[in-house]
Amino acid sequence: MTSRVTFVSPAMNPSLRRPRFDDGTTSLDDIGMAQARAAAGVLPPAALVVLSPSVRCRETAEALELGAGEPSVELAGLDVGRWRGLALDEVSGAEPAAVGQWLADPASAPHGGESVRDLCLRIGRWLDGAARTEGRTVAVVEPDVVRAVVVQVLDAPAAAFWRVDVPPLTATAISGRSGRWNLGLGQPLHARGADNDG
């Protein structure tokens, strides 16, 4: 049995435009909504649609016309504790040592939330279950979830997490059997009728 999962990052919103620790309640902006609507219908049909439980992921799934997606706590973005909702430059100015530690050490969680290493392990457990799911799954998830997927699939150290860029509204696909995954990175979702070469 071959399992296929396509991870779609949310379309543009204010938290992505100005680096901010999203609190899960931020909607897509007008440009992001328009781009997601223009890309509706480009993803292959899926047996299962799952979502990170955030407004921007739900709105992206709806704009892409993926049907009623199922929010999954396992696929929630990184819990950044007391930094949630704050701008990165604001936190960096107030707590430079804590931010430096967090970026350098994947096991640290100075914000009181979840460490990058723990996020990667959580996503690894989800991938173990996905390997037993027949057919195609589409998961509209936070960018940090996509980073954790890449780390897990490549069996890379958790420190590689920050080396993975995840642009808005891109698809990262994995396929495999028995938990051995192949990876296809960050394909942009083009509007219907657009040139998809390159």
mmCIF file of N, CA and C in Angstrom, residues 72-144:
data_model
loop_
_atom_site.group_PDB
_atom_site.id
_atom_site.type_symbol
_atom_site.label_atom_id
_atom_site.label_comp_id
_atom_site.label_asym_id
_atom_site.label_seq_id
_atom_site.Cartn_x
_atom_site.Cartn_y
_atom_site.Cartn_z
ATOM 1 N N SER A 72 -6.970 18.854 13.165
ATOM 2 C CA SER A 72 -6.223 17.846 13.921
ATOM 3 C C SER A 72 -5.276 18.523 14.892
ATOM 4 N N VAL A 73 -5.443 18.254 16.189
ATOM 5 C CA VAL A 73 -4.548 18.843 17.191
ATOM 6 C C VAL A 73 -3.128 18.339 16.983
ATOM 7 N N GLU A 74 -2.981 17.115 16.476
ATOM 8 C CA GLU A 74 -1.640 16.573 16.212
ATOM 9 C C GLU A 74 -0.889 17.409 15.184
ATOM 10 N N LEU A 75 -1.647 18.083 14.298
ATOM 11 C CA LEU A 75 -1.031 18.884 13.238
ATOM 12 C C LEU A 75 -1.018 20.376 13.572
ATOM 13 N N ALA A 76 -1.226 20.708 14.843
ATOM 14 C CA ALA A 76 -1.168 22.119 15.256
ATOM 15 C C ALA A 76 0.247 22.645 15.064
ATOM 16 N N GLY A 77 0.354 23.944 14.858
ATOM 17 C CA GLY A 77 1.664 24.574 14.750
ATOM 18 C C GLY A 77 2.402 24.523 16.077
ATOM 19 N N LEU A 78 3.657 24.918 16.042
ATOM 20 C CA LEU A 78 4.505 24.949 17.229
ATOM 21 C C LEU A 78 3.871 25.821 18.311
ATOM 22 N N ASP A 79 3.736 25.282 19.514
ATOM 23 C CA ASP A 79 3.195 26.043 20.641
ATOM 24 C C ASP A 79 4.309 26.926 21.193
ATOM 25 N N VAL A 80 4.187 28.239 20.959
ATOM 26 C CA VAL A 80 5.225 29.169 21.404
ATOM 27 C C VAL A 80 4.866 29.845 22.724
ATOM 28 N N GLY A 81 3.966 29.242 23.469
ATOM 29 C CA GLY A 81 3.655 29.697 24.817
ATOM 30 C C GLY A 81 3.322 31.173 24.904
ATOM 31 N N ARG A 82 4.034 31.897 25.786
ATOM 32 C CA ARG A 82 3.709 33.304 26.051
ATOM 33 C C ARG A 82 4.090 34.236 24.906
ATOM 34 N N TRP A 83 4.783 33.747 23.876
ATOM 35 C CA TRP A 83 5.107 34.576 22.718
ATOM 36 C C TRP A 83 3.972 34.615 21.700
ATOM 37 N N ARG A 84 2.971 33.780 21.895
ATOM 38 C CA ARG A 84 1.869 33.693 20.932
ATOM 39 C C ARG A 84 1.236 35.069 20.705
ATOM 40 N N GLY A 85 1.076 35.446 19.439
ATOM 41 C CA GLY A 85 0.450 36.705 19.075
ATOM 42 C C GLY A 85 1.403 37.888 18.991
ATOM 43 N N LEU A 86 2.660 37.711 19.431
ATOM 44 C CA LEU A 86 3.622 38.809 19.419
ATOM 45 C C LEU A 86 4.459 38.798 18.140
ATOM 46 N N ALA A 87 4.942 39.971 17.749
ATOM 47 C CA ALA A 87 5.834 40.079 16.590
ATOM 48 C C ALA A 87 7.224 39.597 16.981
ATOM 49 N N LEU A 88 7.918 38.961 16.039
ATOM 50 C CA LEU A 88 9.257 38.440 16.307
ATOM 51 C C LEU A 88 10.211 39.549 16.749
ATOM 52 N N ASP A 89 10.164 40.718 16.086
ATOM 53 C CA ASP A 89 11.083 41.787 16.473
ATOM 54 C C ASP A 89 10.770 42.321 17.874
ATOM 55 N N GLU A 90 9.508 42.271 18.256
ATOM 56 C CA GLU A 90 9.101 42.690 19.601
ATOM 57 C C GLU A 90 9.705 41.753 20.659
ATOM 58 N N VAL A 91 9.605 40.440 20.423
ATOM 59 C CA VAL A 91 10.146 39.450 21.357
ATOM 60 C C VAL A 91 11.670 39.517 21.365
ATOM 61 N N SER A 92 12.266 39.659 20.176
ATOM 62 C CA SER A 92 13.732 39.746 20.081
ATOM 63 C C SER A 92 14.274 40.947 20.845
ATOM 64 N N GLY A 93 13.538 42.064 20.806
ATOM 65 C CA GLY A 93 13.969 43.258 21.526
ATOM 66 C C GLY A 93 13.857 43.091 23.033
ATOM 67 N N ALA A 94 12.797 42.413 23.482
ATOM 68 C CA ALA A 94 12.556 42.251 24.920
ATOM 69 C C ALA A 94 13.359 41.099 25.523
ATOM 70 N N GLU A 95 13.554 40.026 24.740
ATOM 71 C CA GLU A 95 14.211 38.817 25.265
ATOM 72 C C GLU A 95 15.245 38.276 24.277
ATOM 73 N N PRO A 96 16.274 39.051 23.963
ATOM 74 C CA PRO A 96 17.233 38.607 22.942
ATOM 75 C C PRO A 96 17.931 37.292 23.292
ATOM 76 N N ALA A 97 18.274 37.092 24.546
ATOM 77 C CA ALA A 97 18.968 35.855 24.934
ATOM 78 C C ALA A 97 18.045 34.650 24.780
ATOM 79 N N ALA A 98 16.772 34.819 25.145
ATOM 80 C CA ALA A 98 15.817 33.717 25.046
ATOM 81 C C ALA A 98 15.577 33.338 23.584
ATOM 82 N N VAL A 99 15.434 34.342 22.717
ATOM 83 C CA VAL A 99 15.228 34.070 21.293
ATOM 84 C C VAL A 99 16.470 33.401 20.705
ATOM 85 N N GLY A 100 17.645 33.882 21.072
ATOM 86 C CA GLY A 100 18.888 33.266 20.599
ATOM 87 C C GLY A 100 18.995 31.811 21.022
ATOM 88 N N GLN A 101 18.648 31.535 22.276
ATOM 89 C CA GLN A 101 18.681 30.151 22.769
ATOM 90 C C GLN A 101 17.692 29.282 21.998
ATOM 91 N N TRP A 102 16.487 29.803 21.782
ATOM 92 C CA TRP A 102 15.427 29.063 21.085
ATOM 93 C C TRP A 102 15.847 28.720 19.647
ATOM 94 N N LEU A 103 16.495 29.665 18.972
ATOM 95 C CA LEU A 103 16.916 29.428 17.584
ATOM 96 C C LEU A 103 18.126 28.497 17.498
ATOM 97 N N ALA A 104 18.953 28.471 18.543
ATOM 98 C CA ALA A 104 20.182 27.667 18.510
ATOM 99 C C ALA A 104 19.996 26.255 19.042
ATOM 100 N N ASP A 105 19.062 26.066 19.949
ATOM 101 C CA ASP A 105 18.907 24.777 20.621
ATOM 102 C C ASP A 105 17.496 24.231 20.411
ATOM 103 N N PRO A 106 17.331 23.218 19.539
ATOM 104 C CA PRO A 106 15.996 22.699 19.242
ATOM 105 C C PRO A 106 15.290 22.071 20.443
ATOM 106 N N ALA A 107 16.033 21.811 21.518
ATOM 107 C CA ALA A 107 15.409 21.219 22.709
ATOM 108 C C ALA A 107 14.904 22.288 23.682
ATOM 109 N N SER A 108 15.179 23.560 23.402
ATOM 110 C CA SER A 108 14.799 24.612 24.355
ATOM 111 C C SER A 108 13.403 25.159 24.052
ATOM 112 N N ALA A 109 12.760 25.636 25.107
ATOM 113 C CA ALA A 109 11.442 26.259 24.975
ATOM 114 C C ALA A 109 11.332 27.398 25.985
ATOM 115 N N PRO A 110 12.138 28.463 25.803
ATOM 116 C CA PRO A 110 12.136 29.548 26.777
ATOM 117 C C PRO A 110 10.807 30.280 26.874
ATOM 118 N N HIS A 111 9.939 30.089 25.892
ATOM 119 C CA HIS A 111 8.614 30.728 25.875
ATOM 120 C C HIS A 111 7.609 29.977 26.745
ATOM 121 N N GLY A 112 8.007 28.796 27.250
ATOM 122 C CA GLY A 112 7.098 28.013 28.087
ATOM 123 C C GLY A 112 6.172 27.109 27.301
ATOM 124 N N GLY A 113 6.374 27.023 25.995
ATOM 125 C CA GLY A 113 5.537 26.167 25.165
ATOM 126 C C GLY A 113 6.258 24.887 24.794
ATOM 127 N N GLU A 114 6.296 24.597 23.504
ATOM 128 C CA GLU A 114 6.833 23.347 22.982
ATOM 129 C C GLU A 114 8.175 23.618 22.304
ATOM 130 N N SER A 115 9.116 22.695 22.462
ATOM 131 C CA SER A 115 10.400 22.850 21.767
ATOM 132 C C SER A 115 10.263 22.386 20.317
ATOM 133 N N VAL A 116 11.178 22.827 19.478
ATOM 134 C CA VAL A 116 11.212 22.385 18.079
ATOM 135 C C VAL A 116 11.385 20.869 18.022
ATOM 136 N N ARG A 117 12.245 20.322 18.866
ATOM 137 C CA ARG A 117 12.449 18.873 18.889
ATOM 138 C C ARG A 117 11.139 18.142 19.204
ATOM 139 N N ASP A 118 10.382 18.650 20.193
ATOM 140 C CA ASP A 118 9.110 18.006 20.541
ATOM 141 C C ASP A 118 8.096 18.107 19.406
ATOM 142 N N LEU A 119 8.081 19.249 18.700
ATOM 143 C CA LEU A 119 7.206 19.376 17.534
ATOM 144 C C LEU A 119 7.573 18.320 16.499
ATOM 145 N N CYS A 120 8.860 18.169 16.206
ATOM 146 C CA CYS A 120 9.305 17.184 15.204
ATOM 147 C C CYS A 120 8.904 15.776 15.617
ATOM 148 N N LEU A 121 9.026 15.446 16.888
ATOM 149 C CA LEU A 121 8.619 14.119 17.368
ATOM 150 C C LEU A 121 7.114 13.924 17.228
ATOM 151 N N ARG A 122 6.337 14.965 17.552
ATOM 152 C CA ARG A 122 4.871 14.877 17.425
ATOM 153 C C ARG A 122 4.477 14.640 15.969
ATOM 154 N N ILE A 123 5.101 15.373 15.046
ATOM 155 C CA ILE A 123 4.789 15.201 13.629
ATOM 156 C C ILE A 123 5.260 13.821 13.151
ATOM 157 N N GLY A 124 6.360 13.330 13.687
ATOM 158 C CA GLY A 124 6.822 11.974 13.354
ATOM 159 C C GLY A 124 5.792 10.925 13.736
ATOM 160 N N ARG A 125 5.155 11.095 14.900
ATOM 161 C CA ARG A 125 4.101 10.154 15.311
ATOM 162 C C ARG A 125 2.918 10.220 14.357
ATOM 163 N N TRP A 126 2.569 11.447 13.917
ATOM 164 C CA TRP A 126 1.463 11.589 12.973
ATOM 165 C C TRP A 126 1.819 10.897 11.650
ATOM 166 N N LEU A 127 3.055 11.060 11.203
ATOM 167 C CA LEU A 127 3.486 10.419 9.957
ATOM 168 C C LEU A 127 3.428 8.897 10.055
ATOM 169 N N ASP A 128 3.739 8.346 11.227
ATOM 170 C CA ASP A 128 3.637 6.893 11.412
ATOM 171 C C ASP A 128 2.208 6.427 11.148
ATOM 172 N N GLY A 129 1.233 7.181 11.634
ATOM 173 C CA GLY A 129 -0.170 6.844 11.382
ATOM 174 C C GLY A 129 -0.545 7.043 9.925
ATOM 175 N N ALA A 130 -0.029 8.104 9.310
ATOM 176 C CA ALA A 130 -0.336 8.395 7.905
ATOM 177 C C ALA A 130 0.190 7.299 6.987
ATOM 178 N N ALA A 131 1.268 6.639 7.394
ATOM 179 C CA ALA A 131 1.837 5.554 6.576
ATOM 180 C C ALA A 131 0.879 4.379 6.475
ATOM 181 N N ARG A 132 -0.087 4.306 7.384
ATOM 182 C CA ARG A 132 -1.072 3.213 7.357
ATOM 183 C C ARG A 132 -2.394 3.645 6.725
ATOM 184 N N THR A 133 -2.414 4.869 6.173
ATOM 185 C CA THR A 133 -3.633 5.392 5.553
ATOM 186 C C THR A 133 -3.553 5.208 4.047
ATOM 187 N N GLU A 134 -4.505 4.477 3.514
ATOM 188 C CA GLU A 134 -4.504 4.217 2.076
ATOM 189 C C GLU A 134 -5.043 5.428 1.324
ATOM 190 N N GLY A 135 -4.519 5.657 0.146
ATOM 191 C CA GLY A 135 -5.000 6.752 -0.694
ATOM 192 C C GLY A 135 -4.279 8.050 -0.419
ATOM 193 N N ARG A 136 -4.876 9.124 -0.910
ATOM 194 C CA ARG A 136 -4.248 10.449 -0.839
ATOM 195 C C ARG A 136 -4.871 11.278 0.283
ATOM 196 N N THR A 137 -3.998 11.940 1.042
ATOM 197 C CA THR A 137 -4.423 12.875 2.083
ATOM 198 C C THR A 137 -3.904 14.253 1.711
ATOM 199 N N VAL A 138 -4.737 15.267 1.875
ATOM 200 C CA VAL A 138 -4.284 16.651 1.755
ATOM 201 C C VAL A 138 -4.357 17.254 3.144
ATOM 202 N N ALA A 139 -3.245 17.849 3.592
ATOM 203 C CA ALA A 139 -3.164 18.465 4.911
ATOM 204 C C ALA A 139 -2.798 19.933 4.741
ATOM 205 N N VAL A 140 -3.707 20.823 5.123
ATOM 206 C CA VAL A 140 -3.411 22.259 5.082
ATOM 207 C C VAL A 140 -2.897 22.610 6.471
ATOM 208 N N VAL A 141 -1.600 22.917 6.539
ATOM 209 C CA VAL A 141 -0.931 23.004 7.842
ATOM 210 C C VAL A 141 -0.029 24.220 7.943
ATOM 211 N N GLU A 142 0.286 24.570 9.176
ATOM 212 C CA GLU A 142 1.180 25.689 9.453
ATOM 213 C C GLU A 142 2.570 25.429 8.859
ATOM 214 N N PRO A 143 3.288 26.487 8.471
ATOM 215 C CA PRO A 143 4.628 26.308 7.892
ATOM 216 C C PRO A 143 5.577 25.512 8.786
ATOM 217 N N ASP A 144 5.477 25.689 10.108
ATOM 218 C CA ASP A 144 6.386 24.955 10.988
ATOM 219 C C ASP A 144 6.081 23.453 10.989
#
